[in-house]
mmCIF file of C-alpha atoms in Angstrom:
data_model
loop_
_atom_site.group_PDB
_atom_site.id
_atom_site.type_symbol
_atom_site.label_atom_id
_atom_site.label_comp_id
_atom_site.label_asym_id
_atom_site.label_seq_id
_atom_site.Cartn_x
_atom_site.Cartn_y
_atom_site.Cartn_z
ATOM 1 C CA UNK A 1 -124.070 198.966 -142.821
ATOM 2 C CA UNK A 2 -122.167 195.198 -144.624
ATOM 3 C CA UNK A 3 -121.269 194.337 -147.562
ATOM 4 C CA UNK A 4 -124.214 192.472 -148.122
ATOM 5 C CA UNK A 5 -126.414 194.972 -146.682
ATOM 6 C CA UNK A 6 -124.983 197.649 -149.449
ATOM 7 C CA UNK A 7 -125.614 195.260 -152.301
ATOM 8 C CA UNK A 8 -129.539 194.035 -151.605
ATOM 9 C CA UNK A 9 -129.358 197.772 -152.790
ATOM 10 C CA UNK A 10 -128.763 197.636 -155.820
ATOM 11 C CA UNK A 11 -130.710 197.140 -159.307
ATOM 12 C CA UNK A 12 -129.352 196.591 -162.738
ATOM 13 C CA UNK A 13 -129.249 198.025 -165.930
ATOM 14 C CA UNK A 14 -129.175 195.433 -168.904
ATOM 15 C CA UNK A 15 -126.831 197.136 -171.723
ATOM 16 C CA UNK A 16 -125.420 194.297 -174.989
ATOM 17 C CA UNK A 17 -122.246 193.804 -172.979
ATOM 18 C CA UNK A 18 -123.270 193.064 -169.867
ATOM 19 C CA UNK A 19 -124.494 194.859 -166.552
ATOM 20 C CA UNK A 20 -124.213 197.669 -164.272
ATOM 21 C CA UNK A 21 -125.229 197.651 -160.210
ATOM 22 C CA UNK A 22 -125.901 200.582 -159.354
ATOM 23 C CA UNK A 23 -127.841 201.714 -156.357
ATOM 24 C CA UNK A 24 -130.826 205.082 -156.423
ATOM 25 C CA UNK A 25 -132.256 206.315 -153.048
ATOM 26 C CA UNK A 26 -134.526 209.197 -152.697
ATOM 27 C CA UNK A 27 -136.545 211.451 -154.754
ATOM 28 C CA UNK A 28 -135.124 216.045 -155.242
ATOM 29 C CA UNK A 29 -132.302 216.982 -157.024
ATOM 30 C CA UNK A 30 -130.101 214.397 -158.559
ATOM 31 C CA UNK A 31 -126.816 213.677 -157.785
ATOM 32 C CA UNK A 32 -124.181 211.122 -159.141
ATOM 33 C CA UNK A 33 -121.421 209.567 -156.899
ATOM 34 C CA UNK A 34 -118.376 208.142 -159.019
ATOM 35 C CA UNK A 35 -115.949 205.642 -157.137
ATOM 36 C CA UNK A 36 -112.426 204.903 -159.215
ATOM 37 C CA UNK A 37 -109.737 202.357 -159.026
ATOM 38 C CA UNK A 38 -109.991 200.004 -157.861
ATOM 39 C CA UNK A 39 -113.314 200.760 -155.693
ATOM 40 C CA UNK A 40 -116.520 200.844 -156.644
ATOM 41 C CA UNK A 41 -119.355 202.086 -155.580
ATOM 42 C CA UNK A 42 -118.995 200.663 -151.628
ATOM 43 C CA UNK A 43 -116.822 203.326 -151.483
ATOM 44 C CA UNK A 44 -119.087 205.631 -150.530
ATOM 45 C CA UNK A 45 -121.466 204.278 -148.103
ATOM 46 C CA UNK A 46 -120.746 206.595 -145.597
ATOM 47 C CA UNK A 47 -121.851 209.222 -147.433
ATOM 48 C CA UNK A 48 -125.481 208.528 -149.817
ATOM 49 C CA UNK A 49 -127.602 207.318 -147.382
ATOM 50 C CA UNK A 50 -126.771 211.041 -145.780
ATOM 51 C CA UNK A 51 -127.479 212.882 -148.523
ATOM 52 C CA UNK A 52 -130.411 210.990 -149.193
ATOM 53 C CA UNK A 53 -131.519 212.550 -146.083
ATOM 54 C CA UNK A 54 -130.726 216.200 -146.932
ATOM 55 C CA UNK A 55 -134.088 215.824 -149.718
ATOM 56 C CA UNK A 56 -131.751 214.471 -152.672
ATOM 57 C CA UNK A 57 -131.906 212.088 -155.209
ATOM 58 C CA UNK A 58 -128.341 210.174 -154.945
ATOM 59 C CA UNK A 59 -127.510 207.802 -157.324
ATOM 60 C CA UNK A 60 -124.379 205.532 -157.165
ATOM 61 C CA UNK A 61 -123.147 202.948 -159.545
ATOM 62 C CA UNK A 62 -120.555 199.894 -159.714
ATOM 63 C CA UNK A 63 -118.784 200.892 -162.980
ATOM 64 C CA UNK A 64 -118.894 197.651 -165.420
ATOM 65 C CA UNK A 65 -116.007 195.984 -164.333
ATOM 66 C CA UNK A 66 -115.728 196.728 -160.397
ATOM 67 C CA UNK A 67 -118.279 195.956 -157.925
ATOM 68 C CA UNK A 68 -121.432 193.748 -158.725
ATOM 69 C CA UNK A 69 -121.007 195.243 -161.785
ATOM 70 C CA UNK A 70 -120.258 192.941 -165.080
ATOM 71 C CA UNK A 71 -116.965 192.122 -166.011
ATOM 72 C CA UNK A 72 -116.569 189.879 -169.629
ATOM 73 C CA UNK A 73 -113.220 190.021 -171.225
ATOM 74 C CA UNK A 74 -111.796 192.166 -173.569
ATOM 75 C CA UNK A 75 -109.172 194.820 -173.366
ATOM 76 C CA UNK A 76 -110.846 197.364 -174.850
ATOM 77 C CA UNK A 77 -114.094 197.297 -172.892
ATOM 78 C CA UNK A 78 -112.795 199.242 -170.985
ATOM 79 C CA UNK A 79 -111.473 202.379 -172.444
ATOM 80 C CA UNK A 80 -112.653 205.196 -170.845
ATOM 81 C CA UNK A 81 -114.415 206.216 -174.238
ATOM 82 C CA UNK A 82 -117.078 203.114 -174.053
ATOM 83 C CA UNK A 83 -117.636 203.445 -169.935
ATOM 84 C CA UNK A 84 -118.045 206.965 -170.382
ATOM 85 C CA UNK A 85 -121.071 206.372 -173.050
ATOM 86 C CA UNK A 86 -122.032 202.663 -170.116
ATOM 87 C CA UNK A 87 -122.939 206.112 -167.593
ATOM 88 C CA UNK A 88 -124.723 208.596 -170.071
ATOM 89 C CA UNK A 89 -126.756 205.281 -170.766
ATOM 90 C CA UNK A 90 -128.055 204.589 -167.702
ATOM 91 C CA UNK A 91 -128.733 207.924 -167.030
ATOM 92 C CA UNK A 92 -130.892 207.760 -169.629
ATOM 93 C CA UNK A 93 -132.227 204.969 -168.611
ATOM 94 C CA UNK A 94 -133.036 206.590 -164.971
ATOM 95 C CA UNK A 95 -134.330 209.347 -167.108
ATOM 96 C CA UNK A 96 -132.061 211.726 -165.482
ATOM 97 C CA UNK A 97 -131.090 214.664 -168.145
ATOM 98 C CA UNK A 98 -129.132 216.704 -166.123
ATOM 99 C CA UNK A 99 -127.560 216.498 -162.220
ATOM 100 C CA UNK A 100 -124.470 217.344 -159.633
ATOM 101 C CA UNK A 101 -121.378 214.535 -161.008
ATOM 102 C CA UNK A 102 -119.057 213.664 -157.921
ATOM 103 C CA UNK A 103 -115.894 212.693 -159.218
ATOM 104 C CA UNK A 104 -113.029 210.473 -157.711
ATOM 105 C CA UNK A 105 -109.695 208.791 -158.779
ATOM 106 C CA UNK A 106 -110.191 206.793 -162.621
ATOM 107 C CA UNK A 107 -114.057 208.508 -162.361
ATOM 108 C CA UNK A 108 -111.880 211.601 -163.045
ATOM 109 C CA UNK A 109 -111.248 209.958 -166.403
ATOM 110 C CA UNK A 110 -114.899 208.520 -166.902
ATOM 111 C CA UNK A 111 -116.572 212.232 -166.062
ATOM 112 C CA UNK A 112 -113.790 214.231 -168.726
ATOM 113 C CA UNK A 113 -114.731 211.681 -171.810
ATOM 114 C CA UNK A 114 -118.622 211.923 -170.618
ATOM 115 C CA UNK A 115 -118.437 216.066 -171.198
ATOM 116 C CA UNK A 116 -116.850 215.341 -174.299
ATOM 117 C CA UNK A 117 -119.698 213.415 -175.573
ATOM 118 C CA UNK A 118 -122.801 215.950 -173.535
ATOM 119 C CA UNK A 119 -121.010 218.820 -172.083
ATOM 120 C CA UNK A 120 -124.028 220.194 -171.000
ATOM 121 C CA UNK A 121 -124.989 216.827 -169.185
ATOM 122 C CA UNK A 122 -123.282 218.043 -165.586
ATOM 123 C CA UNK A 123 -124.312 220.400 -163.718
ATOM 124 C CA UNK A 124 -122.598 221.039 -161.070
ATOM 125 C CA UNK A 125 -118.652 219.232 -161.082
ATOM 126 C CA UNK A 126 -117.176 218.331 -156.601
ATOM 127 C CA UNK A 127 -114.017 216.613 -157.574
ATOM 128 C CA UNK A 128 -112.267 214.368 -154.792
ATOM 129 C CA UNK A 129 -108.917 213.656 -155.237
ATOM 130 C CA UNK A 130 -109.445 213.071 -159.327
ATOM 131 C CA UNK A 131 -107.504 212.980 -162.656
ATOM 132 C CA UNK A 132 -107.174 215.805 -164.132
ATOM 133 C CA UNK A 133 -104.258 216.610 -165.515
ATOM 134 C CA UNK A 134 -100.906 215.347 -165.882
ATOM 135 C CA UNK A 135 -98.424 217.324 -163.453
ATOM 136 C CA UNK A 136 -100.958 216.341 -160.791
ATOM 137 C CA UNK A 137 -101.257 212.296 -161.586
ATOM 138 C CA UNK A 138 -97.870 210.098 -159.462
ATOM 139 C CA UNK A 139 -100.050 206.039 -160.389
ATOM 140 C CA UNK A 140 -98.299 203.007 -157.879
ATOM 141 C CA UNK A 141 -98.085 201.546 -160.695
ATOM 142 C CA UNK A 142 -97.336 201.723 -164.624
ATOM 143 C CA UNK A 143 -97.455 198.240 -166.522
ATOM 144 C CA UNK A 144 -97.729 196.997 -169.263
ATOM 145 C CA UNK A 145 -99.927 195.130 -171.247
ATOM 146 C CA UNK A 146 -98.405 191.993 -170.629
ATOM 147 C CA UNK A 147 -98.227 188.092 -168.323
ATOM 148 C CA UNK A 148 -96.315 190.410 -166.120
ATOM 149 C CA UNK A 149 -100.049 192.712 -165.524
ATOM 150 C CA UNK A 150 -101.997 190.390 -165.608
ATOM 151 C CA UNK A 151 -99.912 188.251 -162.968
ATOM 152 C CA UNK A 152 -100.099 191.585 -160.923
ATOM 153 C CA UNK A 153 -103.718 191.626 -161.707
ATOM 154 C CA UNK A 154 -104.236 188.412 -160.776
ATOM 155 C CA UNK A 155 -102.997 188.549 -157.268
ATOM 156 C CA UNK A 156 -106.102 190.406 -156.174
ATOM 157 C CA UNK A 157 -108.132 187.833 -156.471
ATOM 158 C CA UNK A 158 -106.699 185.398 -154.147
ATOM 159 C CA UNK A 159 -107.195 186.189 -150.721
ATOM 160 C CA UNK A 160 -103.838 185.831 -148.876
ATOM 161 C CA UNK A 161 -102.434 187.850 -151.682
ATOM 162 C CA UNK A 162 -106.185 189.475 -152.299
ATOM 163 C CA UNK A 163 -105.229 191.071 -147.711
ATOM 164 C CA UNK A 164 -101.439 191.751 -148.195
ATOM 165 C CA UNK A 165 -101.544 193.884 -151.430
ATOM 166 C CA UNK A 166 -105.117 195.607 -149.637
ATOM 167 C CA UNK A 167 -103.426 196.095 -147.150
ATOM 168 C CA UNK A 168 -100.945 198.335 -148.556
ATOM 169 C CA UNK A 169 -103.682 200.322 -150.815
ATOM 170 C CA UNK A 170 -105.369 201.389 -147.446
ATOM 171 C CA UNK A 171 -101.800 202.491 -145.067
ATOM 172 C CA UNK A 172 -100.573 204.226 -148.428
ATOM 173 C CA UNK A 173 -104.267 206.181 -149.135
ATOM 174 C CA UNK A 174 -104.911 206.976 -145.465
ATOM 175 C CA UNK A 175 -103.828 208.772 -142.475
ATOM 176 C CA UNK A 176 -105.156 206.368 -139.995
ATOM 177 C CA UNK A 177 -106.243 203.102 -141.212
ATOM 178 C CA UNK A 178 -109.460 202.279 -138.896
ATOM 179 C CA UNK A 179 -111.536 200.750 -141.664
ATOM 180 C CA UNK A 180 -113.189 197.625 -140.479
ATOM 181 C CA UNK A 181 -113.469 194.134 -140.988
ATOM 182 C CA UNK A 182 -116.939 195.053 -142.693
ATOM 183 C CA UNK A 183 -115.467 198.464 -143.999
ATOM 184 C CA UNK A 184 -112.434 196.069 -146.436
ATOM 185 C CA UNK A 185 -114.608 192.715 -146.884
ATOM 186 C CA UNK A 186 -116.928 195.937 -148.884
ATOM 187 C CA UNK A 187 -113.316 196.418 -150.789
ATOM 188 C CA UNK A 188 -112.004 192.717 -151.130
ATOM 189 C CA UNK A 189 -115.188 191.654 -152.244
ATOM 190 C CA UNK A 190 -115.630 191.693 -155.986
ATOM 191 C CA UNK A 191 -111.532 191.433 -156.585
ATOM 192 C CA UNK A 192 -111.523 188.052 -154.554
ATOM 193 C CA UNK A 193 -115.023 186.988 -157.357
ATOM 194 C CA UNK A 194 -112.429 187.655 -160.070
ATOM 195 C CA UNK A 195 -113.055 191.792 -161.005
ATOM 196 C CA UNK A 196 -110.018 193.051 -161.993
ATOM 197 C CA UNK A 197 -110.551 194.000 -165.866
ATOM 198 C CA UNK A 198 -111.424 197.014 -165.895
ATOM 199 C CA UNK A 199 -108.392 197.406 -162.983
ATOM 200 C CA UNK A 200 -106.254 195.559 -166.031
ATOM 201 C CA UNK A 201 -106.599 198.206 -168.487
ATOM 202 C CA UNK A 202 -106.244 201.702 -166.346
ATOM 203 C CA UNK A 203 -102.696 200.048 -165.267
ATOM 204 C CA UNK A 204 -102.210 198.430 -168.837
ATOM 205 C CA UNK A 205 -103.125 201.583 -170.591
ATOM 206 C CA UNK A 206 -103.974 204.187 -168.974
ATOM 207 C CA UNK A 207 -100.604 205.020 -166.805
ATOM 208 C CA UNK A 208 -99.056 204.713 -169.377
ATOM 209 C CA UNK A 209 -101.516 207.298 -172.694
ATOM 210 C CA UNK A 210 -102.976 208.862 -170.056
ATOM 211 C CA UNK A 211 -105.321 211.605 -172.171
ATOM 212 C CA UNK A 212 -104.912 215.143 -172.021
ATOM 213 C CA UNK A 213 -107.998 217.722 -170.944
ATOM 214 C CA UNK A 214 -105.884 220.381 -170.254
ATOM 215 C CA UNK A 215 -108.128 222.042 -173.831
ATOM 216 C CA UNK A 216 -111.717 220.069 -172.263
ATOM 217 C CA UNK A 217 -111.222 221.927 -168.695
ATOM 218 C CA UNK A 218 -111.436 225.452 -170.413
ATOM 219 C CA UNK A 219 -114.947 225.048 -171.886
ATOM 220 C CA UNK A 220 -116.554 223.247 -169.720
ATOM 221 C CA UNK A 221 -119.375 225.529 -167.818
ATOM 222 C CA UNK A 222 -120.145 223.576 -165.695
ATOM 223 C CA UNK A 223 -119.626 225.140 -161.035
ATOM 224 C CA UNK A 224 -116.624 223.509 -159.521
ATOM 225 C CA UNK A 225 -116.452 222.073 -155.570
ATOM 226 C CA UNK A 226 -112.428 221.091 -155.172
ATOM 227 C CA UNK A 227 -112.148 218.564 -151.358
ATOM 228 C CA UNK A 228 -109.174 217.226 -151.863
ATOM 229 C CA UNK A 229 -106.315 215.240 -149.010
ATOM 230 C CA UNK A 230 -103.516 216.672 -149.936
ATOM 231 C CA UNK A 231 -101.056 214.191 -148.148
ATOM 232 C CA UNK A 232 -101.939 212.120 -151.197
ATOM 233 C CA UNK A 233 -99.438 210.603 -152.444
ATOM 234 C CA UNK A 234 -100.816 209.153 -156.106
ATOM 235 C CA UNK A 235 -102.682 211.875 -156.857
ATOM 236 C CA UNK A 236 -101.208 215.499 -155.842
ATOM 237 C CA UNK A 237 -102.945 219.123 -155.963
ATOM 238 C CA UNK A 238 -100.266 221.318 -155.980
ATOM 239 C CA UNK A 239 -98.215 220.463 -159.327
ATOM 240 C CA UNK A 240 -101.649 221.246 -160.815
ATOM 241 C CA UNK A 241 -103.511 223.607 -159.209
ATOM 242 C CA UNK A 242 -103.361 226.834 -161.009
ATOM 243 C CA UNK A 243 -103.852 225.609 -164.317
ATOM 244 C CA UNK A 244 -106.658 223.667 -163.229
ATOM 245 C CA UNK A 245 -108.016 226.723 -161.370
ATOM 246 C CA UNK A 246 -108.068 228.903 -163.970
ATOM 247 C CA UNK A 247 -108.827 226.288 -166.568
ATOM 248 C CA UNK A 248 -112.711 225.198 -164.883
ATOM 249 C CA UNK A 249 -112.701 229.331 -163.555
ATOM 250 C CA UNK A 250 -112.980 228.083 -160.028
ATOM 251 C CA UNK A 251 -113.527 230.652 -157.207
ATOM 252 C CA UNK A 252 -110.502 230.157 -154.379
ATOM 253 C CA UNK A 253 -113.719 229.603 -151.492
ATOM 254 C CA UNK A 254 -114.761 225.878 -153.341
ATOM 255 C CA UNK A 255 -111.191 224.763 -152.962
ATOM 256 C CA UNK A 256 -111.023 223.142 -150.000
ATOM 257 C CA UNK A 257 -106.789 221.270 -149.514
ATOM 258 C CA UNK A 258 -107.823 219.047 -146.349
ATOM 259 C CA UNK A 259 -106.033 216.648 -144.079
ATOM 260 C CA UNK A 260 -106.680 213.823 -145.523
ATOM 261 C CA UNK A 261 -104.934 211.379 -148.237
ATOM 262 C CA UNK A 262 -106.184 209.714 -150.621
ATOM 263 C CA UNK A 263 -109.610 207.329 -149.655
ATOM 264 C CA UNK A 264 -111.228 210.531 -147.861
ATOM 265 C CA UNK A 265 -114.170 209.783 -148.437
ATOM 266 C CA UNK A 266 -113.371 207.271 -144.803
ATOM 267 C CA UNK A 267 -111.374 210.333 -143.425
ATOM 268 C CA UNK A 268 -114.065 212.308 -143.917
ATOM 269 C CA UNK A 269 -117.903 211.809 -144.824
ATOM 270 C CA UNK A 270 -119.408 214.124 -142.695
ATOM 271 C CA UNK A 271 -117.252 217.314 -144.646
ATOM 272 C CA UNK A 272 -117.779 215.776 -148.017
ATOM 273 C CA UNK A 273 -121.794 215.361 -147.199
ATOM 274 C CA UNK A 274 -121.526 218.840 -145.239
ATOM 275 C CA UNK A 275 -119.235 221.059 -148.483
ATOM 276 C CA UNK A 276 -121.682 218.960 -151.101
ATOM 277 C CA UNK A 277 -124.841 220.180 -149.080
ATOM 278 C CA UNK A 278 -123.769 223.954 -148.633
ATOM 279 C CA UNK A 279 -122.026 223.921 -152.623
ATOM 280 C CA UNK A 280 -124.815 222.811 -154.211
ATOM 281 C CA UNK A 281 -127.873 225.341 -151.805
ATOM 282 C CA UNK A 282 -125.420 228.543 -152.508
ATOM 283 C CA UNK A 283 -125.357 227.261 -156.159
ATOM 284 C CA UNK A 284 -128.784 226.789 -156.639
#
C-alpha cells in the first residue's frame, strides 16, 4: 500500500478546531487502532486490512496534529485530555459506544485520559509498547517550551534534515530497518507538510510532566492483552511489569514479550493480528 492509497481510504470528521482523518472499514465487532508520536494511522497499514478480513470493523484515526488531520496553532490544543475528548467524539460520530482498543506509544496517554472520562467505553485493551507508568518511560528527547525545541521540531519539515532524523528514528526503533521507500514516505510526508505541533507539545511538556496513572489503572475493568518489543529503547516493560500486571489484573498468558524494538507493527504485524484475533475470540 502506498501512502496515496492509504489516504484515499480516509474520511474526515469535522470539529470546531479542525478535522480528524480516519479510516473506517469492515463490519462486525469494532476495533480502534491508535498510533503515537511522531507517527499516524499509517503505522497500522499492515494490520488493519487483515483485521477487516477477519470480520472486524476497524477504525484507524490520525490524531489531531498528526498524519492527515489538521494541525492548527495553539499549544494547549494538544493536551492529552483534549485529544481524548476528540477521540471520544469521533467514536460517538461513528455510533460506536463500546470497542476493543489497540494502543501504542503516546496513544497510551490519550487512552488513559479517555478511560478517565468514559471508563466503560472500552471493552478490551491491547497494549503495544505504550506509555503506562514513569518507570517504563525513557524518551529520546526531553526539551522545554522554548526556541530550541521549536528549532529541532522544525527540522522535521525540511527534506534533508527529515531524512536524517527519520533514519535515526528507525535505526533506534527497529531491530533491522527493512522499510521500503514507500513505507518511509508515509511517515515522512505529514512531517514535511508541517504536522509537528502535536509532537512539539509532547516533547516540550508531556515528557517533563508525565501524568501519573497509577491510581487509575486498578479501577479499570477491561481485559488486557500485552504485546511488547523487549528491546525497545524508548518504552521498557521490565521496570514497570509487576506494577502494571497487578494494577490491570493481567493474566500471564496474555503477556507476550517478543523479539522486537519500538515499532513492532512493522516488525511482527502478523503476530499482532493473530494474537489480537485469538484474544478477542477467547474473551467473547
